[in-house]
Each structure stands twice: as structure tokens, then as C-alpha cells.
Amino acid sequence: MRGSTPASVRRASDGRPRRLWTAGLAVTLAAASLTVAGAAAPSWASTPRATVPGTARAGEAPAAPGEARLLPTASGHTRISVPRPRARAGAAAPGTSAPSPGNLSGAAAVSSQDVWAVGAYQSGGTYLPVAEHWDGSSWTQVPVPAPANTSKSYLNAVAAVSADDVWAVGAEVSSSSGGQLTLIEHWDGSSWSVVPSPSLGSDLNMLDSVTAVSAGNVWAVGNGYVNGIIVTEIQHWNGAGWLLVSSPNVAGVNANQLNQITVVSARNIWAVGYWAELNIQYSTLAEHWNGATWSIVKTPKIAVDNYDLQGVSAVSARDVLAVGSTWNNTTQRFQALAERWDGTRWRRVAVASPPLPTFLFVPTALSASDAWCDGWFETPSGGEMPMTEHWNGTSWQPVSAPAPTSTYSNLIGIAAISADDVWAVGSYQDSGPWYPLYDHWNGQNWTMAS
């Protein structure tokens, strides 16, 4: 895993996704260098917020400040995960046949002729949010405003209520204080606009996922920084404004992070992520909303050293799917992880994947026997290739996903319209800039769209 992954996923100072990404860990343990339990365990390193960017490969733009998720790598080194949007020099204007600039990290669908993907791109030394729209025949870039008085901003996820009611979330960096705050934007059918949102303090905040129950009931999750600890951050749109909602954290640890949220009903919502005690381990975290309060729900203990959940999708109250990855100190390998809520408890389920470091990010469920998730695996040469997995009701099975001829390609966001209409988005890069990647499932195979 090298510096190849885009913004919301593992972004690292030398590669992209994810294993532990924590939006504010850098500030929590500024300049610290800790080691996960075990002689061969991946190490954790952090940097003060002001220096989050990290290093870049030759010919690659430096990473942007922001999401400081710490990622142990297969080589035992840690990456600081940050948004790494890239812009192609001389990129064509929206509506032309050339790819739009930037990385895509989230997707949502209203219909087969109305699909959104969001992310970020680099422009003139800064980072700006980007939105792409599929109208049934082509992808085009749609203008997205950057918040006023910010030095950098980006979007991590998107959710659609209707054609004229779409939400996107991420983070912005204040040009005056340098603090990272939450960013929420809204599509009203004609344009995107910034909508005021609260933050937990003024230092490091990040929203990683958003989901909608209805026009007046939308939820977003991520993390913030409070009293020296990274804590879960949950926000709710009540139709009039965004409000912080109290959310639990595992006591006695350095960090709690929520990576994705999904809705069963207004009184049944799930969010998943991980908790981390940085000098010991990190483990899966699941939280549930019962209509009145959020509570932590026990997840299976796994016979490896570290494991987390990156995505979740609900089929019904008794059928919720979650995916992520594990890190084994002995084998020094990441492997895909999948769990399922059966209405009573979370259980680990089978997931077939290449015998290489493998990462799963976001699932999208159509039925009890038809769900997809995307991610990527690391090649023997150190590159990255996209992958998808299909849920047949019993286990996850890999399905080949196309990618350009490039060193690094990965899929991060996914949206399903029907059994023969699914979009997965991400980005790809060789030795130069990043480009968006769009893969489409037509019911028989995945094809790459331009």
C-alpha cells in the first residue's frame, strides 16, 4: 500500500487506504511514535495538524492537510491518512470528453439517470470539493462551492433523498486558525451550497458518511477531537438545521472513529468504525440508534491483532452487512473482514479474497442475497488494483473489476440502483496526476465508463 489511495480512504503519506484512519489522531499524539502490540506489529506515527501533509513520491503532489488517519502497512510502517486529491494539468472544462480532475470517494443514486459521486481535487495549490453527475449517458463535473475563509476543503460521502435533495459531507480547514471543521453541502436540484454545520471543538473534525431517512431526517458521522482524545461525532439534520447528537465512546482508549452509517428505519440506524488504543491495538466498533439514543453494540472478537469496520449497509432489521479488514502481526498481512447483524448479534461471515493484502470499504445492499462492496488489493509489485465482492446471502465472493493500465487503482464509493445497475467509483494514478475511476455493473460484468 503506497501513496496511491485517494482521499477518503486510506490516504497515506506514501499511499492510500486505510487501515486505521482517524481524522484527528495526529493532533492527539503529536510527534509520538507508538507501536501496536507484537514484535512485528505495524507502527503508529503522528504529526501535529500543521504538518499533516507528509511526503509524496517523485512527481506526485504533496498530500493535503486534513484526515489524519493512521494506517499500519504490510511493511510494518505507518501512513498518516490524508485527503490526496489531484488535478490534471490543463484539465478540460466540465462537459468535455476529458476526465474531470480529482479523486472520488463517495457515491449515491436517485435513479439510473441520476447518480452522484463526490471527492476533491487540487487547484492552484489548494484542495477543493468536487461533484460528478451521471445523467444516464455521461459523467460531468458540477460546480461545488468551497466554504469562505478556508484554505482546503473536500467531500468524503454523499446521500440522496430525491433528485432535488442531495447531501454531501467532508471537512474544511480554516485559513485563519488552521483548525479542521466539518463541511456539509446540499444540492437543491439546481446548485450546490454550503450549509452551516457544528463541530466538536475547533481543532480536528471530519465527517466520513451521510445517510437519509427522509427530507427532514438526515444523519452524518465521523470524528472530532475533545480533551486530547479522538471521539465519535454524530450530526442530525431535522429539516431546519444540523445539530450534534450525543454518541458513546469506548472508555480508556485514544480514539473512536465512525466510518459509515446506514438506515433501516427512523428508529433503527447503524454506524460502524473502530476504537483504538494506539500503543496496544484497534478493534471494530458498532453503534446503534433506537430512536432515542445511540449505544455501542458488541462486535465479535477476532483471533488477529487488529481489525476495523469501514462500511455498513442494511437490508432489514435482521440483516445488516458490514465490511472492513484485519491486520495479523504474525503474518504481517491485511485481509478482508465481513460481519453480519442477524437481529440479535453481530457474527463474522465468510469473505473470499485474493491471497494478498485486501481492503473492503463500502457495501450497498439490494436484497438479502444481492449486495456489493468495493475496495482494492495490493499486487506483488506493490501496486494497487480495484476489486468488488458480491454477497449471495451466505458469503462474499470476489468479482473482477476493470481498471486503466496504471500502477494504482482503487474503488471507494458504491451505489446500487438495481440488480443490473450498480456504480463503483474511485481513482487511478501511475506516475503523474490522479483521475476519477467509474466502474459499472450491468448484471453480467463490470465495465469501465469514461
Coordinates of C-alpha atoms in Angstrom, one line a residue:
M1 CA 0.0 0.0 0.0
R2 CA 1.8 3.1 -1.1
G3 CA 0.8 6.6 -1.6
S4 CA -1.8 5.6 -4.0
T5 CA -5.1 5.9 -2.5
P6 CA -7.4 8.8 -2.7
A7 CA -8.9 11.0 -0.3
S8 CA -11.3 9.3 2.0
V9 CA -9.8 6.0 2.2
R10 CA -6.6 5.2 3.4
R11 CA -4.7 8.1 2.1
A12 CA -1.3 8.0 3.4
S13 CA 1.8 10.0 3.2
D14 CA 3.1 7.4 0.9
G15 CA 0.0 5.6 -0.1
R16 CA -3.7 5.3 0.2
P17 CA -6.2 3.5 2.2
R18 CA -6.7 2.6 5.1
R19 CA -6.4 0.7 7.9
L20 CA -6.9 2.8 10.8
W21 CA -7.9 6.2 9.7
T22 CA -8.6 8.7 12.3
A23 CA -9.3 12.1 11.4
G24 CA -7.5 13.7 14.3
L25 CA -5.1 11.2 15.7
A26 CA -2.2 13.4 14.5
V27 CA -3.2 16.1 16.9
T28 CA -3.8 13.7 19.7
L29 CA -0.4 12.2 19.7
A30 CA 1.6 14.9 18.1
A31 CA 5.1 13.8 17.4
A32 CA 4.5 10.5 19.1
S33 CA 5.7 7.2 17.7
L34 CA 3.9 4.2 19.2
T35 CA 3.9 0.5 18.4
V36 CA 1.0 -1.9 18.3
A37 CA 1.4 -4.9 20.5
G38 CA 3.6 -7.6 18.9
A39 CA 7.2 -7.6 17.7
A40 CA 6.2 -7.3 14.1
A41 CA 3.2 -5.1 14.6
P42 CA 2.6 -2.1 12.4
S43 CA 3.9 1.1 13.9
W44 CA 1.9 4.2 14.5
A45 CA 3.3 7.6 13.9
S46 CA 1.6 11.0 14.1
T47 CA 2.3 14.6 13.3
P48 CA 0.9 17.9 14.5
R49 CA -2.0 19.1 12.4
A50 CA 0.1 21.8 10.8
T51 CA 2.4 19.2 9.3
V52 CA -0.1 16.5 8.3
P53 CA 0.8 16.6 4.6
G54 CA 3.6 14.1 4.9
T55 CA 5.8 13.0 2.0
A56 CA 5.0 12.3 -1.6
R57 CA 6.5 10.1 -4.3
A58 CA 8.6 11.7 -7.0
G59 CA 6.4 13.6 -9.4
E60 CA 3.4 13.5 -7.0
A61 CA 1.7 16.4 -5.4
P62 CA 2.0 16.6 -1.6
A63 CA -0.9 15.3 0.4
A64 CA -3.4 17.9 1.8
P65 CA -3.9 18.6 5.4
G66 CA -7.0 17.0 6.9
E67 CA -7.9 13.5 7.6
A68 CA -5.1 12.2 9.7
R69 CA -6.0 8.6 9.8
L70 CA -3.1 6.3 10.9
L71 CA -2.6 3.3 8.8
P72 CA -0.4 0.4 9.6
T73 CA 1.0 -1.1 6.3
A74 CA 2.0 -4.5 5.3
S75 CA 5.6 -3.5 5.6
G76 CA 5.2 -2.5 9.2
H77 CA 5.3 1.2 8.6
T78 CA 2.5 3.7 9.3
R79 CA 1.0 6.1 7.0
I80 CA -0.9 9.2 8.0
S81 CA -4.1 9.1 6.0
V82 CA -4.9 12.4 4.5
P83 CA -7.0 13.5 1.5
R84 CA -4.9 13.4 -1.5
P85 CA -6.8 15.0 -4.3
R86 CA -5.0 15.5 -7.6
A87 CA -5.8 17.7 -10.5
R88 CA -4.6 17.0 -14.1
A89 CA -2.6 19.9 -15.5
G90 CA -4.7 21.7 -18.1
A91 CA -7.8 19.6 -17.2
A92 CA -10.7 20.1 -19.5
A93 CA -13.8 22.1 -18.5
P94 CA -16.9 20.2 -17.4
G95 CA -18.8 18.7 -20.2
T96 CA -15.8 17.8 -22.4
S97 CA -14.7 14.3 -23.1
A98 CA -11.6 14.6 -20.9
P99 CA -11.7 13.2 -17.4
S100 CA -12.7 15.6 -14.6
P101 CA -9.8 16.3 -12.2
G102 CA -9.6 14.8 -8.7
N103 CA -10.4 11.7 -6.6
L104 CA -13.8 10.3 -6.0
S105 CA -14.6 8.8 -2.6
G106 CA -18.4 8.5 -2.3
A107 CA -21.4 7.7 -4.5
A108 CA -25.2 7.8 -4.2
A109 CA -28.0 7.1 -6.7
V110 CA -31.5 8.6 -7.2
S111 CA -32.2 6.6 -10.4
S112 CA -30.4 5.1 -13.3
Q113 CA -30.2 8.6 -14.9
D114 CA -29.3 10.4 -11.7
V115 CA -26.2 9.3 -9.8
W116 CA -23.7 11.4 -7.8
A117 CA -20.1 11.0 -6.9
V118 CA -18.1 13.3 -4.7
G119 CA -14.5 13.9 -3.7
A120 CA -11.8 16.6 -4.0
Y121 CA -9.2 17.9 -6.4
Q122 CA -6.2 20.1 -6.3
S123 CA -6.3 23.6 -7.9
G124 CA -3.7 26.3 -7.6
G125 CA -2.0 24.9 -4.6
T126 CA -5.3 24.3 -2.6
Y127 CA -7.8 21.5 -2.4
L128 CA -11.4 22.0 -3.4
P129 CA -14.6 19.8 -3.2
V130 CA -15.7 18.1 -6.4
A131 CA -19.0 16.6 -7.5
E132 CA -19.6 14.5 -10.6
H133 CA -23.1 13.6 -12.0
W134 CA -24.3 10.8 -14.2
D135 CA -27.3 11.7 -16.3
G136 CA -27.8 8.3 -17.9
S137 CA -25.3 8.8 -20.7
S138 CA -22.2 10.5 -19.3
W139 CA -20.4 11.8 -16.2
T140 CA -19.9 15.5 -16.0
Q141 CA -18.5 17.8 -13.3
V142 CA -21.0 20.0 -11.4
P143 CA -19.7 23.2 -9.7
V144 CA -19.4 22.8 -5.9
P145 CA -18.6 25.9 -3.8
A146 CA -15.7 25.9 -1.3
P147 CA -16.5 27.4 2.1
A148 CA -15.4 31.0 2.6
N149 CA -12.2 31.6 4.6
T150 CA -10.9 28.1 4.1
S151 CA -7.5 27.0 2.8
K152 CA -8.7 23.5 1.9
S153 CA -11.9 21.6 1.7
Y154 CA -13.1 18.2 0.4
L155 CA -16.1 15.9 0.4
N156 CA -16.0 12.2 1.5
A157 CA -19.5 10.9 1.1
V158 CA -22.9 11.7 -0.5
A159 CA -26.5 10.6 0.1
A160 CA -29.6 11.3 -1.9
V161 CA -33.2 11.9 -0.7
S162 CA -34.5 12.8 -4.1
A163 CA -33.4 14.5 -7.4
D164 CA -33.6 17.9 -5.7
D165 CA -32.4 16.9 -2.2
V166 CA -28.9 15.5 -2.0
W167 CA -26.3 15.9 0.9
A168 CA -22.5 15.6 0.8
V169 CA -20.2 15.7 3.8
G170 CA -16.5 16.1 4.5
A171 CA -14.2 18.7 6.1
E172 CA -12.7 22.2 5.7
V173 CA -9.5 23.8 7.0
S174 CA -9.8 27.3 8.3
S175 CA -7.4 29.8 6.6
S176 CA -7.2 31.8 9.8
S177 CA -6.9 29.3 12.7
G178 CA -5.8 26.3 10.7
G179 CA -8.4 24.2 12.5
Q180 CA -10.3 21.5 10.7
L181 CA -14.1 21.8 10.8
T182 CA -17.0 19.7 9.4
L183 CA -18.2 20.5 5.9
I184 CA -21.8 19.8 4.7
E185 CA -23.1 20.8 1.3
H186 CA -26.6 20.4 -0.2
W187 CA -27.9 20.0 -3.8
D188 CA -31.4 21.6 -4.3
G189 CA -31.9 20.4 -7.9
S190 CA -30.1 23.3 -9.5
S191 CA -26.9 24.1 -7.5
W192 CA -24.8 23.0 -4.5
S193 CA -24.5 25.3 -1.5
V194 CA -22.7 25.1 1.9
V195 CA -25.0 24.5 4.8
P196 CA -23.8 25.5 8.3
S197 CA -22.8 22.6 10.5
P198 CA -21.4 22.3 14.1
S199 CA -18.1 20.8 15.1
L200 CA -16.7 19.2 18.3
G201 CA -14.3 22.0 19.1
S202 CA -12.3 23.9 16.6
D203 CA -9.2 21.7 16.0
L204 CA -9.9 18.5 14.1
N205 CA -13.3 17.4 12.8
M206 CA -14.2 15.0 10.0
L207 CA -17.5 13.7 8.6
D208 CA -17.0 10.5 6.7
S209 CA -20.5 9.3 5.9
V210 CA -24.1 10.6 5.5
T211 CA -27.4 8.8 5.1
A212 CA -31.0 9.9 4.8
V213 CA -34.3 8.7 6.3
S214 CA -36.3 11.5 4.8
A215 CA -36.0 15.1 3.8
G216 CA -36.2 16.2 7.4
N217 CA -34.2 13.3 8.9
V218 CA -30.6 13.0 7.7
W219 CA -27.6 11.7 9.7
A220 CA -23.8 12.1 9.3
V221 CA -21.0 10.5 11.2
G222 CA -17.2 10.9 11.6
N223 CA -15.0 12.0 14.5
G224 CA -13.8 15.0 16.4
Y225 CA -11.1 16.0 18.9
V226 CA -12.1 16.6 22.5
N227 CA -9.8 16.9 25.6
G228 CA -6.9 15.2 23.9
I229 CA -8.9 12.2 22.6
I230 CA -10.4 11.4 19.2
V231 CA -14.1 10.8 19.8
T232 CA -17.1 9.8 17.7
E233 CA -19.0 12.6 16.1
I234 CA -22.7 12.3 15.0
Q235 CA -24.8 15.0 13.5
H236 CA -28.5 15.1 12.6
W237 CA -30.5 17.3 10.2
N238 CA -34.0 17.9 11.5
G239 CA -35.3 19.8 8.5
A240 CA -34.2 23.2 9.9
G241 CA -30.5 22.7 10.8
W242 CA -27.7 20.4 11.6
L243 CA -27.2 19.5 15.3
L244 CA -24.7 17.5 17.3
V245 CA -26.1 14.3 18.8
S246 CA -24.5 12.7 21.8
S247 CA -22.7 9.5 20.9
P248 CA -20.9 6.9 23.0
N249 CA -17.1 6.1 23.0
V250 CA -15.1 3.2 24.3
A251 CA -13.6 4.3 27.6
G252 CA -9.9 4.4 28.3
V253 CA -8.7 4.5 24.6
N254 CA -7.1 7.1 22.5
A255 CA -9.5 7.2 19.6
N256 CA -13.0 6.3 18.5
Q257 CA -14.0 6.7 14.8
L258 CA -17.2 6.2 12.8
N259 CA -16.6 5.5 9.2
Q260 CA -20.1 4.8 7.8
I261 CA -23.8 4.9 8.6
T262 CA -26.9 3.1 7.3
V263 CA -30.6 3.4 7.9
V264 CA -33.1 0.6 8.5
S265 CA -35.8 3.0 9.7
A266 CA -36.1 6.2 11.7
R267 CA -35.7 4.2 14.9
N268 CA -33.1 1.7 13.6
I269 CA -29.8 3.1 12.4
W270 CA -26.3 1.6 12.4
A271 CA -22.9 3.2 12.3
V272 CA -19.6 1.4 12.2
G273 CA -15.9 2.1 12.6
Y274 CA -13.2 1.3 15.2
W275 CA -11.8 2.2 18.6
A276 CA -8.0 2.4 19.1
E277 CA -5.6 2.2 22.0
L278 CA -2.7 3.2 19.9
N279 CA 0.1 1.5 21.8
I280 CA -1.9 -1.7 22.1
Q281 CA -4.5 -2.4 19.4
Y282 CA -7.5 -1.3 17.3
S283 CA -10.8 -3.1 17.1
T284 CA -14.2 -2.9 15.5
L285 CA -16.9 -0.5 16.7
A286 CA -20.6 -0.7 16.0
E287 CA -23.2 1.8 17.3
H288 CA -27.0 1.7 17.1
W289 CA -29.7 4.3 17.2
N290 CA -33.0 3.2 18.7
G291 CA -34.9 6.4 18.1
A292 CA -33.8 8.0 21.3
T293 CA -30.2 7.3 22.0
W294 CA -27.0 5.9 20.4
S295 CA -25.4 2.9 22.1
I296 CA -22.4 0.6 21.5
V297 CA -23.2 -2.9 20.4
K298 CA -20.7 -5.7 20.9
T299 CA -18.9 -7.0 17.8
P300 CA -17.0 -10.3 17.5
K301 CA -13.6 -10.7 18.9
I302 CA -11.3 -11.9 16.2
A303 CA -8.2 -14.1 16.5
V304 CA -5.9 -11.5 15.0
D305 CA -4.3 -8.5 16.5
N306 CA -6.2 -5.6 14.9
Y307 CA -9.4 -5.2 13.0
D308 CA -11.8 -2.5 11.9
L309 CA -15.0 -1.8 10.0
Q310 CA -15.1 0.7 7.1
G311 CA -18.6 0.3 5.7
V312 CA -22.2 -0.9 6.5
S313 CA -25.4 -1.4 4.6
A314 CA -28.8 -2.5 5.8
V315 CA -31.2 -5.0 4.1
S316 CA -33.6 -5.2 7.0
A317 CA -33.7 -5.0 10.8
R318 CA -32.4 -8.6 10.9
D319 CA -29.9 -8.3 8.1
V320 CA -27.2 -5.6 8.2
L321 CA -23.8 -6.1 6.4
A322 CA -20.5 -4.6 7.5
V323 CA -17.1 -4.8 5.9
G324 CA -13.5 -3.8 6.8
S325 CA -10.2 -5.5 7.3
T326 CA -7.9 -7.2 9.7
W327 CA -4.1 -7.0 10.4
N328 CA -2.2 -10.0 11.6
N329 CA 1.0 -9.3 13.5
T330 CA 2.4 -12.8 12.8
T331 CA 1.8 -12.9 9.0
Q332 CA 2.2 -9.1 8.6
R333 CA -0.8 -9.1 6.4
F334 CA -4.1 -7.3 5.9
Q335 CA -7.2 -9.3 5.0
A336 CA -10.8 -8.5 4.2
L337 CA -13.2 -8.7 7.0
A338 CA -17.0 -9.1 6.9
E339 CA -19.7 -9.2 9.6
R340 CA -23.5 -9.5 9.6
W341 CA -26.1 -8.4 12.1
D342 CA -28.9 -11.1 12.3
G343 CA -31.2 -9.1 14.6
T344 CA -29.6 -10.5 17.7
R345 CA -25.9 -10.1 17.4
W346 CA -23.0 -9.4 15.0
R347 CA -21.3 -12.5 13.6
R348 CA -18.3 -12.9 11.3
V349 CA -19.2 -14.2 7.8
A350 CA -17.0 -15.7 5.1
V351 CA -15.4 -13.5 2.6
A352 CA -13.3 -14.8 -0.3
S353 CA -10.5 -12.5 -1.5
P354 CA -7.1 -12.7 -3.3
P355 CA -4.3 -14.1 -1.2
L356 CA -2.8 -10.6 -1.0
P357 CA -3.3 -7.6 1.3
T358 CA -7.0 -6.8 0.7
F359 CA -9.2 -3.9 1.8
L360 CA -13.0 -3.6 1.7
F361 CA -14.7 -0.3 2.1
V362 CA -18.3 0.3 1.3
P363 CA -21.2 -2.1 0.9
T364 CA -24.5 -1.5 -0.8
A365 CA -27.4 -3.9 -0.4
L366 CA -30.2 -4.6 -2.8
S367 CA -31.7 -7.7 -1.1
A368 CA -30.8 -10.4 1.4
S369 CA -29.0 -12.3 -1.4
D370 CA -27.7 -9.4 -3.5
A371 CA -25.2 -6.9 -2.2
W372 CA -22.0 -5.4 -3.4
C373 CA -18.9 -3.9 -1.8
D374 CA -15.8 -2.4 -3.3
G375 CA -12.2 -1.9 -2.3
W376 CA -8.8 -2.9 -3.6
F377 CA -5.9 -5.3 -3.2
E378 CA -2.2 -4.9 -3.2
T379 CA -0.3 -6.5 -6.0
P380 CA 3.0 -8.4 -5.5
S381 CA 4.9 -5.5 -7.1
G382 CA 3.4 -3.0 -4.6
G383 CA 0.7 -1.5 -6.8
E384 CA -3.0 -1.5 -6.2
M385 CA -5.9 -2.9 -8.1
P386 CA -9.6 -2.4 -7.6
M387 CA -11.9 -5.2 -6.6
T388 CA -15.5 -5.8 -5.8
E389 CA -17.2 -8.5 -3.8
H390 CA -20.7 -9.9 -4.2
W391 CA -22.9 -11.1 -1.3
N392 CA -25.1 -14.1 -2.2
G393 CA -26.8 -14.4 1.1
T394 CA -24.2 -16.7 2.6
S395 CA -20.7 -15.4 1.7
W396 CA -18.9 -12.7 -0.1
Q397 CA -17.3 -13.7 -3.4
P398 CA -14.8 -11.6 -5.5
V399 CA -15.8 -10.3 -8.9
S400 CA -13.2 -8.9 -11.2
A401 CA -13.4 -5.1 -11.7
P402 CA -11.7 -3.3 -14.6
A403 CA -9.1 -0.5 -14.2
P404 CA -6.9 1.6 -16.5
T405 CA -3.4 0.4 -17.1
S406 CA -1.9 2.2 -14.1
T407 CA 0.2 1.4 -11.1
Y408 CA -2.5 2.4 -8.6
S409 CA -6.3 2.0 -9.0
N410 CA -8.9 1.6 -6.3
L411 CA -12.6 1.8 -5.7
I412 CA -14.0 3.5 -2.6
G413 CA -17.6 4.5 -3.1
I414 CA -20.5 2.4 -4.4
A415 CA -24.2 2.9 -5.2
A416 CA -26.8 0.4 -6.3
I417 CA -29.9 1.2 -8.3
S418 CA -31.0 -2.4 -9.3
A419 CA -29.5 -5.9 -9.7
D420 CA -28.2 -4.9 -13.1
D421 CA -27.3 -1.2 -12.4
V422 CA -24.5 -0.6 -9.8
W423 CA -21.8 2.1 -9.8
A424 CA -18.5 1.9 -8.1
V425 CA -16.2 5.0 -8.0
G426 CA -12.6 5.7 -7.0
S427 CA -9.5 6.9 -8.8
Y428 CA -6.3 5.8 -10.6
Q429 CA -2.8 7.0 -11.0
D430 CA 0.5 5.9 -12.5
S431 CA 3.4 8.3 -12.1
G432 CA 1.5 11.6 -12.6
P433 CA -1.8 13.0 -11.6
W434 CA -4.9 11.2 -10.3
Y435 CA -8.0 10.6 -12.4
P436 CA -11.5 9.6 -11.5
L437 CA -12.4 5.9 -12.0
Y438 CA -16.0 4.8 -12.7
D439 CA -17.0 1.1 -12.9
H440 CA -20.5 0.0 -13.8
W441 CA -22.2 -3.4 -13.2
N442 CA -24.7 -4.3 -15.9
G443 CA -25.9 -7.6 -14.4
Q444 CA -23.3 -9.7 -16.0
N445 CA -19.9 -7.9 -15.7
W446 CA -18.2 -4.7 -14.6
T447 CA -17.2 -2.2 -17.3
M448 CA -15.3 1.0 -17.1
A449 CA -17.0 4.2 -18.0
S450 CA -15.4 7.4 -19.2

